[in-house]
XYZ file of C-alpha atoms in Angstrom:
163
model
C 92.755 124.505 44.716
C 96.139 125.125 46.248
C 96.882 122.557 48.448
C 100.385 123.013 50.900
C 101.549 120.128 52.769
C 104.591 120.472 55.160
C 106.398 117.647 56.692
C 108.630 117.851 60.685
C 110.989 115.008 59.645
C 112.408 116.648 62.832
C 112.363 114.991 66.286
C 111.420 118.260 67.865
C 107.894 120.859 67.660
C 108.867 122.691 63.662
C 106.659 126.119 64.268
C 105.044 127.455 60.752
C 103.884 130.604 59.423
C 103.175 130.878 55.475
C 101.756 132.891 53.096
C 100.683 133.281 49.883
C 100.831 136.550 47.842
C 98.233 136.609 44.518
C 97.432 139.139 42.365
C 94.708 140.416 40.596
C 93.310 141.956 38.053
C 89.770 142.950 36.125
C 89.102 143.917 32.872
C 85.118 144.375 33.097
C 85.608 147.963 35.272
C 88.153 150.398 36.026
C 89.501 149.292 39.635
C 87.987 152.743 40.588
C 84.456 150.986 40.191
C 86.166 148.618 41.776
C 84.209 146.776 45.041
C 85.932 144.592 47.834
C 84.844 142.206 50.819
C 87.259 141.702 53.579
C 85.798 138.869 55.904
C 88.149 140.074 58.865
C 87.128 141.563 62.498
C 90.320 142.736 63.647
C 93.009 144.965 61.207
C 96.085 144.946 62.881
C 98.177 147.907 63.735
C 101.447 147.944 61.854
C 104.950 149.773 62.260
C 105.908 151.924 60.048
C 107.933 149.335 58.113
C 104.691 148.187 57.162
C 105.231 144.974 60.295
C 102.399 144.390 63.281
C 102.925 145.444 66.491
C 100.941 143.255 67.959
C 97.911 145.451 68.542
C 95.054 145.442 66.874
C 91.491 146.993 66.816
C 88.514 146.787 64.805
C 88.031 146.445 61.309
C 86.910 150.150 60.103
C 85.981 149.462 56.378
C 82.380 149.196 55.126
C 81.356 145.963 53.288
C 81.205 145.685 50.473
C 84.237 148.741 50.268
C 85.070 150.698 46.957
C 88.425 151.779 45.878
C 87.595 154.696 44.845
C 90.909 156.703 46.117
C 91.471 154.104 49.443
C 94.878 152.391 49.764
C 95.567 149.422 51.314
C 97.711 147.524 52.599
C 96.902 146.275 55.367
C 96.948 142.703 57.739
C 93.870 141.575 59.214
C 92.270 138.770 61.348
C 89.459 137.662 63.432
C 89.012 136.069 59.710
C 85.001 135.569 59.666
C 84.797 132.376 58.638
C 81.406 129.677 57.739
C 80.399 126.706 58.622
C 83.110 124.598 57.666
C 85.579 126.752 59.392
C 86.329 129.638 55.570
C 86.666 132.457 54.863
C 86.070 134.326 51.740
C 87.703 137.546 50.224
C 86.727 138.865 47.275
C 87.301 142.255 44.103
C 83.900 142.340 42.554
C 83.540 144.589 39.185
C 80.674 145.587 37.212
C 79.884 141.342 35.785
C 83.625 139.442 37.126
C 84.696 138.525 40.494
C 87.426 136.520 41.964
C 87.098 135.241 45.645
C 89.825 133.521 47.574
C 88.387 131.276 49.746
C 90.830 129.898 53.159
C 91.773 127.180 54.604
C 91.086 126.983 58.395
C 94.607 127.114 59.136
C 95.323 130.454 57.431
C 94.173 132.348 60.120
C 95.817 136.309 58.732
C 95.036 137.847 55.328
C 97.300 140.848 53.384
C 94.543 142.724 51.407
C 97.178 145.319 48.921
C 95.967 147.394 46.874
C 97.823 150.539 45.564
C 95.685 153.393 43.464
C 97.009 153.824 40.237
C 97.877 150.403 39.721
C 94.462 148.044 38.670
C 95.860 145.645 41.597
C 94.426 143.625 43.952
C 96.291 140.754 46.521
C 94.064 138.708 48.011
C 97.438 136.904 50.117
C 96.506 134.327 52.764
C 98.671 133.726 55.573
C 98.899 131.299 58.230
C 99.876 134.126 60.667
C 100.467 137.199 60.325
C 103.782 138.863 58.581
C 106.846 138.775 61.622
C 104.470 135.429 63.283
C 107.886 134.094 64.442
C 109.309 136.868 66.107
C 106.320 138.316 67.402
C 105.952 134.773 68.607
C 108.878 134.538 70.469
C 108.656 138.525 71.686
C 105.697 137.538 72.956
C 103.429 139.898 71.119
C 101.395 136.498 69.204
C 100.164 133.674 70.680
C 98.701 132.059 67.950
C 101.877 130.494 66.369
C 100.991 127.266 64.616
C 103.226 124.476 64.770
C 104.072 120.727 64.005
C 104.283 118.045 65.938
C 106.971 115.833 65.667
C 107.148 113.659 62.572
C 103.931 115.121 62.226
C 102.357 117.015 58.877
C 100.511 119.990 58.313
C 98.105 120.895 55.567
C 96.260 123.164 54.360
C 94.261 124.579 51.384
C 92.462 128.056 49.381
C 90.910 128.176 46.430
C 90.264 131.133 43.847
C 87.320 131.201 41.760
C 86.863 133.655 38.546
C 83.671 134.544 37.691
C 81.533 136.170 35.350
C 85.045 136.224 32.424
């Protein structure tokens, strides 16, 4: 489990947007036979420079999503959560599986899976890439903040099975 705590030592509210970028590999099968579970409803539209535009569309990926011939460098939102408010993303080979479970304050995911490389990234993000600028220009309304003299806590877990 990776837990993050941010303390706001100011007398003003402090916006917060953080993310982690874990990369994973499976060794029991080639990348082309890996399958992804992406716990999201929304696929954020990206500019040519891979920055969210503020627009989204429903996720069109199958579940599970076979990685054969698939290139992903995507930002997802509308995470699908369980009763505890957690969203679980996973990559699975023949017997190996890695699950990344996002706590409630991780509202977005970046998923990166380039062809020709035996990696997949399942990245917990408290907001989309460029959240501060998007909030400033009115294209993102869910920017989190820490109250004056307050704290922000969030956690995500990584579980490896079958190794």
